[in-house]
Coordinates of C-alpha atoms and ligand atoms in Angstrom, one line a residue:
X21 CA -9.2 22.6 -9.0
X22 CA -6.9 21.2 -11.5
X23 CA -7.2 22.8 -14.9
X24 CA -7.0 20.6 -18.4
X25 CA -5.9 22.2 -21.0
X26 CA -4.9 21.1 -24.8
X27 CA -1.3 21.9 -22.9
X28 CA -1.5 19.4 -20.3
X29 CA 0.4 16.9 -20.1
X30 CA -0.4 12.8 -19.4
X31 CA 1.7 10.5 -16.7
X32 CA 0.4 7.5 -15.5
X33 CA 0.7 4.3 -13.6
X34 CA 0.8 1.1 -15.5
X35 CA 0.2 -2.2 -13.6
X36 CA -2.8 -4.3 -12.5
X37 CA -4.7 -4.0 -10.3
X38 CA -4.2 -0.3 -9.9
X39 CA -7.7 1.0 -9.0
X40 CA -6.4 1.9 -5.1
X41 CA -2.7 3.5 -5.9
X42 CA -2.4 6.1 -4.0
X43 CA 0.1 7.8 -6.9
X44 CA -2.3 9.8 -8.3
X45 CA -3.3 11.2 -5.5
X46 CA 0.2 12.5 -4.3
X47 CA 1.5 13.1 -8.1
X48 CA -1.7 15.3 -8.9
X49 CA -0.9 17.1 -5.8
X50 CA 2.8 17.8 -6.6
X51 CA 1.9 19.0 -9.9
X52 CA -1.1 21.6 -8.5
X53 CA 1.6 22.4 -5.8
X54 CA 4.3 23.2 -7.9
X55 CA 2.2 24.7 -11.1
X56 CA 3.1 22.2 -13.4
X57 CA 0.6 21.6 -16.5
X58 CA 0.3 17.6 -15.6
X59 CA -2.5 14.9 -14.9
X60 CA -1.5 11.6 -13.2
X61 CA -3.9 8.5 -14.1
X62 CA -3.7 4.7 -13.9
X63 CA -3.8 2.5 -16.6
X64 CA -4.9 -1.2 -15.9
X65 CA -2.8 -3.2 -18.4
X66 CA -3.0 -6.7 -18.3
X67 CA 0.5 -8.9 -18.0
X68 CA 1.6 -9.7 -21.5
X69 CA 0.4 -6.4 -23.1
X70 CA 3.2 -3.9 -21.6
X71 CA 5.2 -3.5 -24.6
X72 CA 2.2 -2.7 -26.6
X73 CA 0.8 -0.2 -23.8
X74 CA 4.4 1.4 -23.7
X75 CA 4.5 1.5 -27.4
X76 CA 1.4 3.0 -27.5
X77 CA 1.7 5.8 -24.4
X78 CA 5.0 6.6 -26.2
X79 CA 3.1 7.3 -29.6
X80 CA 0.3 9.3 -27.6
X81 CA 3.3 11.7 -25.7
X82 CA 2.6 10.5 -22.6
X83 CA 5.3 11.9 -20.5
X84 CA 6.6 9.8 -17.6
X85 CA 5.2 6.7 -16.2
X86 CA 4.9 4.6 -13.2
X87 CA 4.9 0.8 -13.0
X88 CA 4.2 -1.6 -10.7
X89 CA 2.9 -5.4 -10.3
X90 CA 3.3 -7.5 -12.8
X91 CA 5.6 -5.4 -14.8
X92 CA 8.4 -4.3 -13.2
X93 CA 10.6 -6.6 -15.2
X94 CA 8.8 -7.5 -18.2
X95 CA 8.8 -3.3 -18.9
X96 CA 13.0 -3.4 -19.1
X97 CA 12.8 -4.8 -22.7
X98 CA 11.1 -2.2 -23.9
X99 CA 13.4 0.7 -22.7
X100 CA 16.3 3.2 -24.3
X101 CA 18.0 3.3 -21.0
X102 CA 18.4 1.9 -17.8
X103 CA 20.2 3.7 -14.7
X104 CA 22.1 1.8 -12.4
X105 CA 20.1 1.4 -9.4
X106 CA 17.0 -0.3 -11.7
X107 CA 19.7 -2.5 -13.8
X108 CA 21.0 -3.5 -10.3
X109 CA 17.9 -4.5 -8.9
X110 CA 16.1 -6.0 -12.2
X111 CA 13.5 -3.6 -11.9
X112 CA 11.7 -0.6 -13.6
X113 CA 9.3 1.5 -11.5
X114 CA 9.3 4.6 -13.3
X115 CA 10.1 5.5 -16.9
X116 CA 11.0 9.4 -18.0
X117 CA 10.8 10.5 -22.0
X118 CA 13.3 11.1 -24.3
X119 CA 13.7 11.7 -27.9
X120 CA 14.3 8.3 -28.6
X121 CA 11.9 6.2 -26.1
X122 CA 11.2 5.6 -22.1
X123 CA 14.5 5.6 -19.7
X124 CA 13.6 3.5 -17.0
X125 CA 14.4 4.2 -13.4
X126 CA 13.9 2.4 -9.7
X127 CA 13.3 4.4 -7.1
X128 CA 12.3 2.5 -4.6
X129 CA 15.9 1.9 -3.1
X130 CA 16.0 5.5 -2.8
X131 CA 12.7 6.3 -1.6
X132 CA 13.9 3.9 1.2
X133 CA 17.0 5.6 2.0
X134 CA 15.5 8.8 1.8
X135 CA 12.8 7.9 4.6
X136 CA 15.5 6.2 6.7
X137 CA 17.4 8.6 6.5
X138 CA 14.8 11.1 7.8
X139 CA 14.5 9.0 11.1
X140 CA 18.2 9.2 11.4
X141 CA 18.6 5.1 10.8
X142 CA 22.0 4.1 9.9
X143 CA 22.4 1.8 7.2
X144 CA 26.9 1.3 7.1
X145 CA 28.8 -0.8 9.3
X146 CA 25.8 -2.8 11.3
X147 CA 24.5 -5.9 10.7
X148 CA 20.7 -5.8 9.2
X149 CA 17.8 -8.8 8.8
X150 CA 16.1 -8.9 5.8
X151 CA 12.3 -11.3 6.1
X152 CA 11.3 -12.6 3.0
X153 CA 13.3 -12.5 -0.5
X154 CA 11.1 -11.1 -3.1
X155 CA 11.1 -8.4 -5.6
X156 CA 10.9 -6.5 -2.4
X157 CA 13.5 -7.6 -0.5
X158 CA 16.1 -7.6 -3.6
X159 CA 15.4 -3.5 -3.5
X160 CA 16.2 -3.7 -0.2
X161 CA 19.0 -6.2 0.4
X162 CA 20.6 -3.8 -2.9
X163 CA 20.1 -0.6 -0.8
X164 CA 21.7 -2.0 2.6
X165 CA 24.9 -3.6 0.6
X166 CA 24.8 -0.5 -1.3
X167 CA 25.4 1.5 1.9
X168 CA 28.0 -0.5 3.3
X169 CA 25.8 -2.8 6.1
X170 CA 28.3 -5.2 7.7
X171 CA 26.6 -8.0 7.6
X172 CA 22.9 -9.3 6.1
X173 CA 20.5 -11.6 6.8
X174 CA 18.3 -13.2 4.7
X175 CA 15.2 -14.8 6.2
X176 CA 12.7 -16.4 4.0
X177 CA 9.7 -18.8 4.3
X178 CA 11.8 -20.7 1.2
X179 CA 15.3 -21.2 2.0
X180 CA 16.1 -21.6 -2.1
X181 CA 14.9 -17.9 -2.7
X182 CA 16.7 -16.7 0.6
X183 CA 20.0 -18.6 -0.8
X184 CA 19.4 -16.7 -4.5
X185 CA 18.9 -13.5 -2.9
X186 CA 22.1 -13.6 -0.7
X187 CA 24.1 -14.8 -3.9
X188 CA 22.9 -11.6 -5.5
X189 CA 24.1 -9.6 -2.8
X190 CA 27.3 -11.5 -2.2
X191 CA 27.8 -11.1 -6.1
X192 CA 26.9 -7.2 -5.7
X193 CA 29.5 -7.0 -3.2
X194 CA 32.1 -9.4 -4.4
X195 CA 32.3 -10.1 -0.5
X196 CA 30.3 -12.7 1.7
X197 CA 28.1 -10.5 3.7
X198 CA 24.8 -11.9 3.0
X199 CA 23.3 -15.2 4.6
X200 CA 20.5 -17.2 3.9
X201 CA 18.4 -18.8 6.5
X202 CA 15.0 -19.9 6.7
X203 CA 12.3 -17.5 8.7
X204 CA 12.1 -20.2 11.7
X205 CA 15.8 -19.8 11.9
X206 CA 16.0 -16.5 13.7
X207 CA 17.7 -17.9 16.6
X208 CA 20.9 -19.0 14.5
X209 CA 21.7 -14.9 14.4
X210 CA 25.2 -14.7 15.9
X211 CA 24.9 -11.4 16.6
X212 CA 23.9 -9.2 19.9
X213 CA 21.9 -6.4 18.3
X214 CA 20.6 -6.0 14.8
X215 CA 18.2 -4.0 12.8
X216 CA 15.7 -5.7 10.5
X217 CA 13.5 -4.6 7.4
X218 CA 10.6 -6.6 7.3
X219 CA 9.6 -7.1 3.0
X220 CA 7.2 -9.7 3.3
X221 CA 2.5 -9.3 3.1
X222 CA 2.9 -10.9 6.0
X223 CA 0.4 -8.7 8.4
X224 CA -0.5 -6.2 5.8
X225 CA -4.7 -5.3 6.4
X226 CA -7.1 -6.9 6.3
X227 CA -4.8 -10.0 8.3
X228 CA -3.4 -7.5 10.6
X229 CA -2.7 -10.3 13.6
X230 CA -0.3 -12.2 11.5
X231 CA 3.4 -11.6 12.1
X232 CA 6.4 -13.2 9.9
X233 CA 8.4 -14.3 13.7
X234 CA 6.1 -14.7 16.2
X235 CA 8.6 -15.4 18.9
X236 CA 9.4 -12.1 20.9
X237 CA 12.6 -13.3 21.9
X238 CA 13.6 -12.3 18.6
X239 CA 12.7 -8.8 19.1
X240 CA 14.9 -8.3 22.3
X241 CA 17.9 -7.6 19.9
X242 CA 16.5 -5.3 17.3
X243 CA 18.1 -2.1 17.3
X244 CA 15.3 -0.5 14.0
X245 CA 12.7 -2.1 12.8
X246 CA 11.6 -1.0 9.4
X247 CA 8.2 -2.5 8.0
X248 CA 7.4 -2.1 3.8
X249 CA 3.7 -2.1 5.2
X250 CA 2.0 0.8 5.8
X251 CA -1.6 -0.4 6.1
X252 CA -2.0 -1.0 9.3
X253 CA 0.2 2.1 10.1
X254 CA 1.6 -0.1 12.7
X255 CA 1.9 -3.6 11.6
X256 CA 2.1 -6.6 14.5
X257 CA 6.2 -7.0 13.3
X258 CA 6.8 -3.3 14.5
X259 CA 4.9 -3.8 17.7
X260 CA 6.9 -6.4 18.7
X261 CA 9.7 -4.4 18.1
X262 CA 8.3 -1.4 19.7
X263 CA 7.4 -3.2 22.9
X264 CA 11.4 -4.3 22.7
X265 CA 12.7 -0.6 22.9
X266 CA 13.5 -0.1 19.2
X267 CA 12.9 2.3 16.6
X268 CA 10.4 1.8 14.0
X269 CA 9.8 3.0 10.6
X270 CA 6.8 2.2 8.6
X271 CA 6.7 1.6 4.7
X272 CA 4.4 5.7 4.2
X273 CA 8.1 7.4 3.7
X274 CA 9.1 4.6 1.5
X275 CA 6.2 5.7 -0.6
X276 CA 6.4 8.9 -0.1
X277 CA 9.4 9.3 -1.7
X278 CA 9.7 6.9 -4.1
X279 CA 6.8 8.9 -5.3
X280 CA 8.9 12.6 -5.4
X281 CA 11.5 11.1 -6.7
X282 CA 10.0 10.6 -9.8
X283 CA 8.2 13.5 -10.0
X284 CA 11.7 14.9 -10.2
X285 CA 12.4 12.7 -12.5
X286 CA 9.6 14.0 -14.9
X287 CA 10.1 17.8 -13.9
X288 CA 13.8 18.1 -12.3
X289 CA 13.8 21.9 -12.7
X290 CA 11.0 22.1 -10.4
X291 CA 11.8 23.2 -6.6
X292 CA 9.2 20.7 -4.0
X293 CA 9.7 22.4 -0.5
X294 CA 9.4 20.8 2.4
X295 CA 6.3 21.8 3.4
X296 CA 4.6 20.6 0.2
X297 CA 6.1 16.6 1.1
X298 CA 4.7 17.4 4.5
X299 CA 1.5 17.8 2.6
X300 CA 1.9 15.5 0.2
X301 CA 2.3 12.4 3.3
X302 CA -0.4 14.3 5.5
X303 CA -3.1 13.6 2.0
X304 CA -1.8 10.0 2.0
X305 CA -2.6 9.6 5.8
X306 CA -5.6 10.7 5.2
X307 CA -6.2 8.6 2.5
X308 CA -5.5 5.9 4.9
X309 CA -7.3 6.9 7.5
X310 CA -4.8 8.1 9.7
X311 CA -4.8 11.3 9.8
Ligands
ATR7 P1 7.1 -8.5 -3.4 O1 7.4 -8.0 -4.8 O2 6.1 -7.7 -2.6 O3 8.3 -8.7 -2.6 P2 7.0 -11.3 -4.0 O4 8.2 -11.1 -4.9 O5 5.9 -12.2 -4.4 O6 6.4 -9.9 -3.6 O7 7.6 -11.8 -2.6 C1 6.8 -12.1 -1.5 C2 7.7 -12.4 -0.3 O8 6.9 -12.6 0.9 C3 8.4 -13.8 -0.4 O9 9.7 -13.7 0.3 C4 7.5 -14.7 0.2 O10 8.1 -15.9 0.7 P3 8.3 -17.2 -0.2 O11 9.6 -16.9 -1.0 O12 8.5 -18.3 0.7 O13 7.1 -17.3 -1.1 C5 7.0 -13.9 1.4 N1 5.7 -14.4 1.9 C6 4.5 -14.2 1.3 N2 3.5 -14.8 2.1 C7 4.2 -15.3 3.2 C8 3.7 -16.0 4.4 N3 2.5 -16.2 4.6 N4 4.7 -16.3 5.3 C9 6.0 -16.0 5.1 N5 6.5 -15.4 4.0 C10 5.6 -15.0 3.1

């Protein structure tokens, strides 16, 4: 049982809806794991109102937040500092105290990397597919031309938002690596064998059937398949893929660490083993049902 003291201190998720994050559950767990005097708890603020709720958690001494929908964006005007990766992608998803106000932080780019890395995919030198072109996607398109990909795809429902997307990452890069098609496109790929994160709802529960290519064909060249989803655990996109011979990831790991790394960020002095994150994604299965 978690203990509340007059010690203890606050962090929280901002956004809304937040009702079924699953952040508290894995941040109230890191702190009982690691003996740190913290509560995690969600705060429903409505769009419009996030400079008076930051404002307002600063003045109360709340001590490191998360944020998600609808103010990942809208929350960078109200912060001291920005690190690169969140400056980058035009988006805040966790904010750590300071004498003088928030620093914001993304780290969902290195959640990411962090679970890709722990299935051993390789990110430099090959030639990845991005589906859709959203806030999503730009965390991810930043991450793969970050790492040195060879090559991106950018396949979107909306060819304008593909074509602003692969600008970014072209501008990022100062190179032309990115290239905007639409979704039904797939079979202008040039290439042999790719590996493809898939960013969109598209197949995300309760309309698990629905898949952003429906065409198999396009699965015969997929090397890794990496879905943001993670309910269903496996999504109709990494089916495909599976039934094709590749590897799949699904988007647990993504949240999983996006999650430690900002408990880091609030308490960087404190060691999380292995064995507590094995813990940590075995409570979020659970939670899912999976487990
Ligand atoms: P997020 O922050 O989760 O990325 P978002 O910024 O609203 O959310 O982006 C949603 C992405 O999913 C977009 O690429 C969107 O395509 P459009 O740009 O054409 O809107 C894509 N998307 C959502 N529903 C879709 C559908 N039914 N079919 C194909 N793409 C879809």
């Amino acid at each position: 049982m978690m203990e509340i003291s007059g010690a203890t201190k606050v962090c929280g998720l901002i956004g809304d809806p937040v009702d079924h994050s699953l952040s508290p559950l894995m941040q109230n767990y890191y702190a009982q794991s690691t003996g740190v005097d913290q509560v995690y708890v969600t705060f429903q603020v409505k769009k419009g109102n996030v400079a008076t709720a930051i404002n307002g958690a600063y003045n109360l001494n709340v001590k490191g937040m998360n944020v998600t929908i609808p103010h990942k964006q809208e929350v960078m005007e109200t912060l001291v500092h920005i690190d690169e990766d969140a400056s980058a992608i035009g988006a805040v998803n966790t904010l750590v105290r300071d004498a003088h106000g928030y620093r914001g932080y993304n780290t969902d780019a290195k959640g990411l990397f962090r679970g890709m890395q722990e299935e051993g995919i390789i990110i430099e030198g090959k030639t990845w597919v991005v589906l859709g072109a959203g806030g999503a996607a730009k965390a991810v398109a930043y991450l793969l031309a970050k790492k040195n990909a060879k090559k991106i795809y950018i396949l979107n429902r909306t060819l304008e938002k593909a074509q602003e997307l692969s600008d970014y990452v072209n501008g990022y890069k100062n190179v032309e690596i990115a290239v905007p098609l639409l979704l039904a496109q797939w079979n202008c790929l040039e290439e042999d064998i790719y590996s493809v994160v898939q960013t969109t709802s598209v197949g995300m529960h309760p309309k698990v059937k629905a898949c952003p290519i429906e065409e198999q064909e396009f699965y015969s060249k997929v090397e890794t398949a990496v879905d943001l989803i993670y309910t269903p655990k496996e999504t109709q996109f990494l089916k495909r893929a599976k039934q094709e011979g590749a590897c799949v990831m699904n988007g647990l790991s993504m949240l999983l660490y996006q999650g430690l790394e900002a408990y880091q960020l609030w308490n960087p002095e404190v060691l999380v083993t292995d064995d507590m994150i094995q813990e940590a994604k075995a409570l979020l299965m659970k939670q899912l049902g999976e487990a």
